[in-house]
GROMACS .gro file of C-alpha atoms in nm:
model
  312
    1MET     CA    1  -3.473   3.369  -1.151
    2GLY     CA    2  -3.796   3.447  -1.026
    3ALA     CA    3  -3.865   3.082  -0.962
    4GLN     CA    4  -3.554   3.044  -0.769
    5LEU     CA    5  -3.646   3.335  -0.547
    6ARG     CA    6  -3.972   3.184  -0.462
    7VAL     CA    7  -3.785   2.859  -0.359
    8TYR     CA    8  -3.564   3.047  -0.115
    9LYS     CA    9  -3.859   3.222   0.028
   10ARG     CA   10  -4.074   2.922   0.071
   11ARG     CA   11  -3.744   2.770   0.249
   12ILE     CA   12  -3.723   3.051   0.467
   13ARG     CA   13  -4.080   3.023   0.569
   14SER     CA   14  -4.055   2.657   0.657
   15VAL     CA   15  -3.713   2.703   0.871
   16THR     CA   16  -3.875   2.996   1.057
   17ALA     CA   17  -4.196   2.773   1.147
   18THR     CA   18  -3.926   2.502   1.252
   19LYS     CA   19  -3.750   2.762   1.454
   20LYS     CA   20  -4.061   2.880   1.642
   21ILE     CA   21  -4.128   2.483   1.724
   22THR     CA   22  -3.780   2.417   1.854
   23LYS     CA   23  -3.787   2.738   2.055
   24ALA     CA   24  -4.117   2.664   2.218
   25MET     CA   25  -3.997   2.294   2.291
   26GLU     CA   26  -3.659   2.450   2.450
   27MET     CA   27  -3.898   2.670   2.678
   28ILE     CA   28  -4.113   2.399   2.790
   29ALA     CA   29  -3.815   2.176   2.844
   30ALA     CA   30  -3.631   2.442   3.045
   31SER     CA   31  -3.961   2.502   3.268
   32ARG     CA   32  -3.983   2.086   3.336
   33VAL     CA   33  -3.600   2.041   3.423
   34VAL     CA   34  -3.645   2.290   3.684
   35LYS     CA   35  -3.916   2.097   3.829
   36ALA     CA   36  -3.743   1.788   3.815
   37GLN     CA   37  -3.455   1.909   3.955
   38ARG     CA   38  -3.666   2.002   4.266
   39LYS     CA   39  -3.802   1.655   4.287
   40VAL     CA   40  -3.471   1.498   4.258
   41ALA     CA   41  -3.337   1.723   4.526
   42ALA     CA   42  -3.624   1.580   4.753
   43SER     CA   43  -3.611   1.252   4.722
   44THR     CA   44  -3.221   1.207   4.732
   45PRO     CA   45  -3.187   1.246   5.112
   46TYR     CA   46  -3.504   1.014   5.175
   47ALA     CA   47  -3.335   0.738   4.936
   48ASN     CA   48  -3.007   0.788   5.124
   49GLU     CA   49  -3.146   0.761   5.475
   50LEU     CA   50  -3.337   0.462   5.385
   51THR     CA   51  -3.038   0.299   5.226
   52ARG     CA   52  -2.834   0.380   5.558
   53ALA     CA   53  -3.108   0.228   5.755
   54VAL     CA   54  -3.126  -0.110   5.543
   55THR     CA   55  -2.753  -0.131   5.575
   56ALA     CA   56  -2.767  -0.082   5.971
   57VAL     CA   57  -3.011  -0.355   6.000
   58GLY     CA   58  -2.800  -0.583   5.769
   59THR     CA   59  -2.483  -0.512   5.945
   60GLY     CA   60  -2.638  -0.502   6.285
   61SER     CA   61  -2.778  -0.859   6.275
   62ASN     CA   62  -2.677  -1.203   6.158
   63THR     CA   63  -3.002  -1.249   5.969
   64LYS     CA   64  -2.965  -1.424   5.632
   65HIS     CA   65  -3.219  -1.245   5.430
   66PRO     CA   66  -3.262  -1.335   5.034
   67LEU     CA   67  -3.250  -0.949   4.956
   68THR     CA   68  -2.915  -0.903   5.157
   69THR     CA   69  -2.755  -1.210   5.113
   70GLU     CA   70  -2.500  -1.316   4.806
   71ALA     CA   71  -2.551  -1.636   4.605
   72GLU     CA   72  -2.292  -1.871   4.614
   73ASN     CA   73  -2.283  -1.921   4.249
   74PRO     CA   74  -2.518  -1.656   4.069
   75THR     CA   75  -2.657  -1.750   3.750
   76ARG     CA   76  -2.923  -1.517   3.676
   77ALA     CA   77  -2.944  -1.135   3.669
   78ALA     CA   78  -3.229  -0.864   3.612
   79VAL     CA   79  -3.118  -0.549   3.432
   80LEU     CA   80  -3.357  -0.260   3.474
   81LEU     CA   81  -3.305   0.009   3.191
   82MET     CA   82  -3.456   0.353   3.199
   83THR     CA   83  -3.510   0.538   2.874
   84SER     CA   84  -3.760   0.807   2.769
   85ASP     CA   85  -4.091   0.764   2.616
   86ARG     CA   86  -4.012   1.047   2.363
   87GLY     CA   87  -3.725   1.132   2.123
   88LEU     CA   88  -3.554   1.474   2.051
   89ALA     CA   89  -3.315   1.454   2.344
   90GLY     CA   90  -2.978   1.404   2.177
   91ALA     CA   91  -2.799   1.102   2.267
   92PHE     CA   92  -2.998   1.068   2.605
   93ASN     CA   93  -3.151   0.742   2.497
   94SER     CA   94  -2.864   0.582   2.299
   95ASN     CA   95  -2.611   0.674   2.581
   96ALA     CA   96  -2.851   0.492   2.848
   97ILE     CA   97  -2.904   0.168   2.585
   98LYS     CA   98  -2.520   0.166   2.529
   99ALA     CA   99  -2.450   0.155   2.904
  100ALA     CA  100  -2.716  -0.119   2.947
  101GLU     CA  101  -2.549  -0.332   2.662
  102GLN     CA  102  -2.221  -0.301   2.809
  103LEU     CA  103  -2.353  -0.407   3.157
  104THR     CA  104  -2.544  -0.721   2.995
  105GLU     CA  105  -2.230  -0.809   2.794
  106ARG     CA  106  -2.021  -0.815   3.115
  107LEU     CA  107  -2.288  -1.018   3.327
  108GLU     CA  108  -2.295  -1.261   3.036
  109ARG     CA  109  -1.925  -1.301   3.055
  110GLU     CA  110  -1.959  -1.393   3.405
  111GLY     CA  111  -2.198  -1.669   3.325
  112LYS     CA  112  -2.509  -1.504   3.412
  113GLU     CA  113  -2.832  -1.531   3.209
  114VAL     CA  114  -2.965  -1.164   3.193
  115ASP     CA  115  -3.332  -1.077   3.201
  116THR     CA  116  -3.397  -0.714   3.076
  117TYR     CA  117  -3.668  -0.490   3.230
  118ILE     CA  118  -3.724  -0.166   3.020
  119VAL     CA  119  -3.873   0.173   3.139
  120GLY     CA  120  -3.948   0.402   2.830
  121ARG     CA  121  -4.088   0.354   2.487
  122ARG     CA  122  -3.775   0.444   2.311
  123GLY     CA  123  -3.573   0.154   2.502
  124VAL     CA  124  -3.860  -0.085   2.424
  125ALA     CA  125  -3.858   0.023   2.034
  126HIS     CA  126  -3.481  -0.038   2.041
  127TYR     CA  127  -3.485  -0.390   2.175
  128LYS     CA  128  -3.823  -0.491   1.957
  129PHE     CA  129  -3.656  -0.376   1.649
  130ARG     CA  130  -3.359  -0.601   1.717
  131GLU     CA  131  -3.562  -0.892   1.834
  132ARG     CA  132  -3.419  -0.882   2.145
  133LYS     CA  133  -3.632  -1.045   2.463
  134ILE     CA  134  -3.801  -0.813   2.712
  135ALA     CA  135  -3.911  -0.968   3.033
  136GLU     CA  136  -4.124  -0.676   3.117
  137SER     CA  137  -4.172  -0.315   3.015
  138TRP     CA  138  -4.353   0.025   3.126
  139GLY     CA  139  -4.423   0.332   2.953
  140GLY     CA  140  -4.615   0.677   2.955
  141PHE     CA  141  -4.465   0.819   3.257
  142THR     CA  142  -4.119   0.891   3.209
  143ASP     CA  143  -4.154   1.275   3.179
  144GLU     CA  144  -4.316   1.307   3.502
  145PRO     CA  145  -4.274   0.979   3.716
  146THR     CA  146  -4.461   0.944   4.055
  147TYR     CA  147  -4.370   0.728   4.344
  148ALA     CA  148  -4.695   0.485   4.223
  149ASP     CA  149  -4.506   0.428   3.892
  150ALA     CA  150  -4.185   0.342   4.084
  151LYS     CA  151  -4.396   0.095   4.311
  152LYS     CA  152  -4.548  -0.039   3.974
  153VAL     CA  153  -4.175  -0.111   3.843
  154ALA     CA  154  -4.048  -0.241   4.175
  155ALA     CA  155  -4.283  -0.511   4.233
  156PRO     CA  156  -4.207  -0.748   3.971
  157LEU     CA  157  -3.847  -0.713   4.022
  158ILE     CA  158  -3.860  -0.756   4.405
  159GLU     CA  159  -4.051  -1.071   4.324
  160ALA     CA  160  -3.802  -1.206   4.094
  161ILE     CA  161  -3.524  -1.167   4.330
  162GLU     CA  162  -3.733  -1.353   4.614
  163LYS     CA  163  -3.778  -1.652   4.376
  164ASP     CA  164  -3.546  -1.949   4.336
  165THR     CA  165  -3.382  -1.895   4.000
  166ALA     CA  166  -3.527  -2.257   3.928
  167ASP     CA  167  -3.894  -2.087   3.934
  168GLY     CA  168  -3.777  -1.791   3.718
  169GLY     CA  169  -3.614  -1.568   3.972
  170VAL     CA  170  -3.295  -1.398   3.974
  171ASP     CA  171  -2.989  -1.354   4.193
  172GLU     CA  172  -2.913  -0.996   4.139
  173LEU     CA  173  -3.084  -0.700   4.041
  174HIS     CA  174  -2.887  -0.409   3.847
  175ILE     CA  175  -3.015  -0.070   3.731
  176VAL     CA  176  -2.910   0.165   3.439
  177PHE     CA  177  -3.049   0.514   3.453
  178THR     CA  178  -2.899   0.852   3.367
  179GLU     CA  179  -2.770   1.058   3.660
  180PHE     CA  180  -2.847   1.441   3.644
  181VAL     CA  181  -2.518   1.598   3.729
  182SER     CA  182  -2.574   1.960   3.586
  183MET     CA  183  -2.759   2.144   3.319
  184MET     CA  184  -2.489   2.057   3.078
  185THR     CA  185  -2.384   1.711   3.192
  186GLN     CA  186  -2.573   1.387   3.222
  187THR     CA  187  -2.399   1.051   3.273
  188ALA     CA  188  -2.550   0.722   3.191
  189LEU     CA  189  -2.450   0.469   3.465
  190GLY     CA  190  -2.519   0.120   3.588
  191ALA     CA  191  -2.542   0.028   3.960
  192ARG     CA  192  -2.624  -0.290   4.159
  193LEU     CA  193  -2.939  -0.257   4.378
  194LEU     CA  194  -2.953  -0.616   4.501
  195PRO     CA  195  -2.825  -0.809   4.687
  196LEU     CA  196  -2.742  -0.504   4.879
  197ARG     CA  197  -2.373  -0.454   4.959
  198LEU     CA  198  -2.373  -0.411   5.312
  199GLU     CA  199  -2.087  -0.193   5.480
  200GLU     CA  200  -1.814  -0.349   5.694
  201VAL     CA  201  -1.878  -0.200   6.026
  202ALA     CA  202  -1.656  -0.230   6.314
  203GLN     CA  203  -1.829  -0.348   6.600
  204THR     CA  204  -1.644  -0.143   6.869
  205PRO     CA  205  -1.867   0.000   7.108
  206THR     CA  206  -1.792   0.351   7.252
  207SER     CA  207  -2.057   0.390   7.485
  208ALA     CA  208  -2.392   0.186   7.559
  209ALA     CA  209  -2.570   0.321   7.252
  210THR     CA  210  -2.310   0.387   6.974
  211ALA     CA  211  -2.065   0.212   6.794
  212ALA     CA  212  -1.775   0.369   6.561
  213GLY     CA  213  -1.787   0.341   6.176
  214PRO     CA  214  -1.499   0.239   5.932
  215GLN     CA  215  -1.406   0.620   5.910
  216GLY     CA  216  -1.461   0.722   6.277
  217GLU     CA  217  -1.817   0.778   6.203
  218ILE     CA  218  -2.057   0.733   6.515
  219LEU     CA  219  -2.328   0.500   6.437
  220PRO     CA  220  -2.620   0.376   6.647
  221LEU     CA  221  -2.678   0.013   6.771
  222PHE     CA  222  -3.028  -0.113   6.720
  223ASP     CA  223  -3.258  -0.353   6.879
  224PHE     CA  224  -3.492  -0.513   6.608
  225GLU     CA  225  -3.854  -0.578   6.695
  226PRO     CA  226  -4.023  -0.818   6.643
  227SER     CA  227  -3.707  -0.944   6.477
  228ALA     CA  228  -3.424  -0.825   6.225
  229GLU     CA  229  -3.572  -1.043   5.944
  230ASP     CA  230  -3.921  -0.867   6.004
  231VAL     CA  231  -3.762  -0.549   5.969
  232LEU     CA  232  -3.585  -0.643   5.663
  233ASP     CA  233  -3.891  -0.760   5.515
  234ALA     CA  234  -4.069  -0.424   5.560
  235LEU     CA  235  -3.755  -0.197   5.483
  236LEU     CA  236  -3.601  -0.346   5.158
  237PRO     CA  237  -3.903  -0.327   4.937
  238ARG     CA  238  -3.910   0.054   5.040
  239TYR     CA  239  -3.543   0.046   4.951
  240VAL     CA  240  -3.594  -0.068   4.598
  241GLU     CA  241  -3.905   0.158   4.550
  242SER     CA  242  -3.697   0.478   4.665
  243ARG     CA  243  -3.422   0.387   4.467
  244ILE     CA  244  -3.618   0.333   4.138
  245TYR     CA  245  -3.816   0.637   4.204
  246ASN     CA  246  -3.505   0.839   4.256
  247ALA     CA  247  -3.343   0.693   3.930
  248LEU     CA  248  -3.676   0.783   3.744
  249LEU     CA  249  -3.672   1.135   3.877
  250GLN     CA  250  -3.275   1.165   3.778
  251SER     CA  251  -3.365   1.051   3.424
  252ALA     CA  252  -3.647   1.280   3.384
  253ALA     CA  253  -3.436   1.557   3.483
  254SER     CA  254  -3.175   1.447   3.270
  255LYS     CA  255  -3.415   1.401   2.964
  256HIS     CA  256  -3.542   1.747   2.994
  257ALA     CA  257  -3.211   1.901   3.021
  258ALA     CA  258  -3.078   1.706   2.706
  259THR     CA  259  -3.422   1.812   2.500
  260ARG     CA  260  -3.356   2.160   2.637
  261ARG     CA  261  -2.986   2.165   2.499
  262ALA     CA  262  -3.092   1.969   2.178
  263MET     CA  263  -3.372   2.221   2.095
  264LYS     CA  264  -3.149   2.525   2.164
  265SER     CA  265  -2.895   2.383   1.918
  266ALA     CA  266  -3.169   2.313   1.660
  267THR     CA  267  -3.292   2.681   1.722
  268ASP     CA  268  -2.945   2.833   1.686
  269ASN     CA  269  -2.883   2.608   1.351
  270ALA     CA  270  -3.242   2.739   1.215
  271GLY     CA  271  -3.135   3.059   1.278
  272GLU     CA  272  -2.814   3.035   1.100
  273LEU     CA  273  -2.974   2.859   0.801
  274ILE     CA  274  -3.269   3.151   0.783
  275GLU     CA  275  -2.965   3.403   0.746
  276THR     CA  276  -2.787   3.197   0.490
  277LEU     CA  277  -3.116   3.155   0.299
  278THR     CA  278  -3.193   3.522   0.322
  279ARG     CA  279  -2.835   3.622   0.194
  280LEU     CA  280  -2.896   3.389  -0.112
  281ALA     CA  281  -3.242   3.522  -0.165
  282ASN     CA  282  -3.107   3.877  -0.152
  283GLN     CA  283  -2.827   3.803  -0.422
  284ALA     CA  284  -3.110   3.632  -0.622
  285ARG     CA  285  -3.341   3.940  -0.608
  286GLN     CA  286  -3.034   4.168  -0.693
  287ALA     CA  287  -2.954   3.935  -0.982
  288GLU     CA  288  -3.289   3.968  -1.106
  289ILE     CA  289  -3.304   4.355  -1.092
  290THR     CA  290  -2.957   4.373  -1.248
  291GLN     CA  291  -3.088   4.142  -1.519
  292GLU     CA  292  -3.403   4.344  -1.578
  293ILE     CA  293  -3.204   4.677  -1.578
  294SER     CA  294  -2.989   4.497  -1.847
  295GLU     CA  295  -3.264   4.405  -2.054
  296ILE     CA  296  -3.439   4.743  -2.028
  297VAL     CA  297  -3.113   4.926  -2.113
  298GLY     CA  298  -3.056   4.681  -2.418
  299GLY     CA  299  -3.416   4.755  -2.547
  300ALA     CA  300  -3.366   5.103  -2.528
  301SER     CA  301  -3.024   5.077  -2.679
  302ALA     CA  302  -3.172   4.869  -2.971
  303LEU     CA  303  -3.448   5.093  -3.006
  304ALA     CA  304  -3.245   5.392  -3.040
  305ASP     CA  305  -3.011   5.223  -3.297
  306ALA     CA  306  -3.343   5.146  -3.490
  307THR     CA  307  -3.461   5.492  -3.486
  308ALA     CA  308  -3.131   5.628  -3.592
  309GLY     CA  309  -3.123   5.398  -3.900
  310SER     CA  310  -3.439   5.500  -3.998
  311ASP     CA  311  -3.382   5.867  -3.992
  312ARG     CA  312  -3.081   5.793  -4.233
   0.00000   0.00000   0.00000
């Protein structure tokens, strides 16, 4: 019985140490997700306005630019998958990988060859374990991405879409990331970045400087200097970089939120397990004490009987 009690005590110490670690990781993730939320809130307006500017240039000119013109028969597509460098985040990585695989399957059904680009060591490990081809990968910055990291990721993708497919280029660029909705909700989704889907803007001037948008929104008219093509050449790389940077920040915030939630669940489970083990240890201790008392009483009774027999 003493050996069983020692086993319970050893397990309680082990689970208690694990609980301290998961609690610390929960607190670290909670502090990081707040910082990541602020960065997402700061970058999203810039990315949206830049998208609006690129859309305005594309719809306000007749320029045929490779980054805004749909290919007649697209045959190749690039998919950028964003995962994390570390695990312990629940279903965060598996959901993103599943969304990327579904997107890849859809593109392949459309007759397109898919090149996969991956951010995050967990995604790279998943694809390498299954011996799937990876065009290029990056890692080491998923927890706290910077704009320089986004530029590094965007450069080969922009180069690929500017090339002809015969030279290894692609016709489309898709991105799969985890959108941060709230502390409790993060959604893995895919979106097409390039070619940019330009909005159909009704060219009905209401004054010398404005035009009416599709929902009555007043949109400006633009003059392009030196040309619309040069403006697109300058804006579209910034558009891709800003979108990738925003997606990196969204994924980072989602990962920290998922880690916080997973570590809180682990901490709660550890607490419940400690309570269960403590109860079992108490029962074992009580059983041991009861057995010792029974042995003492039995010994005393036997001694009394032996003494009474010798007196007779």
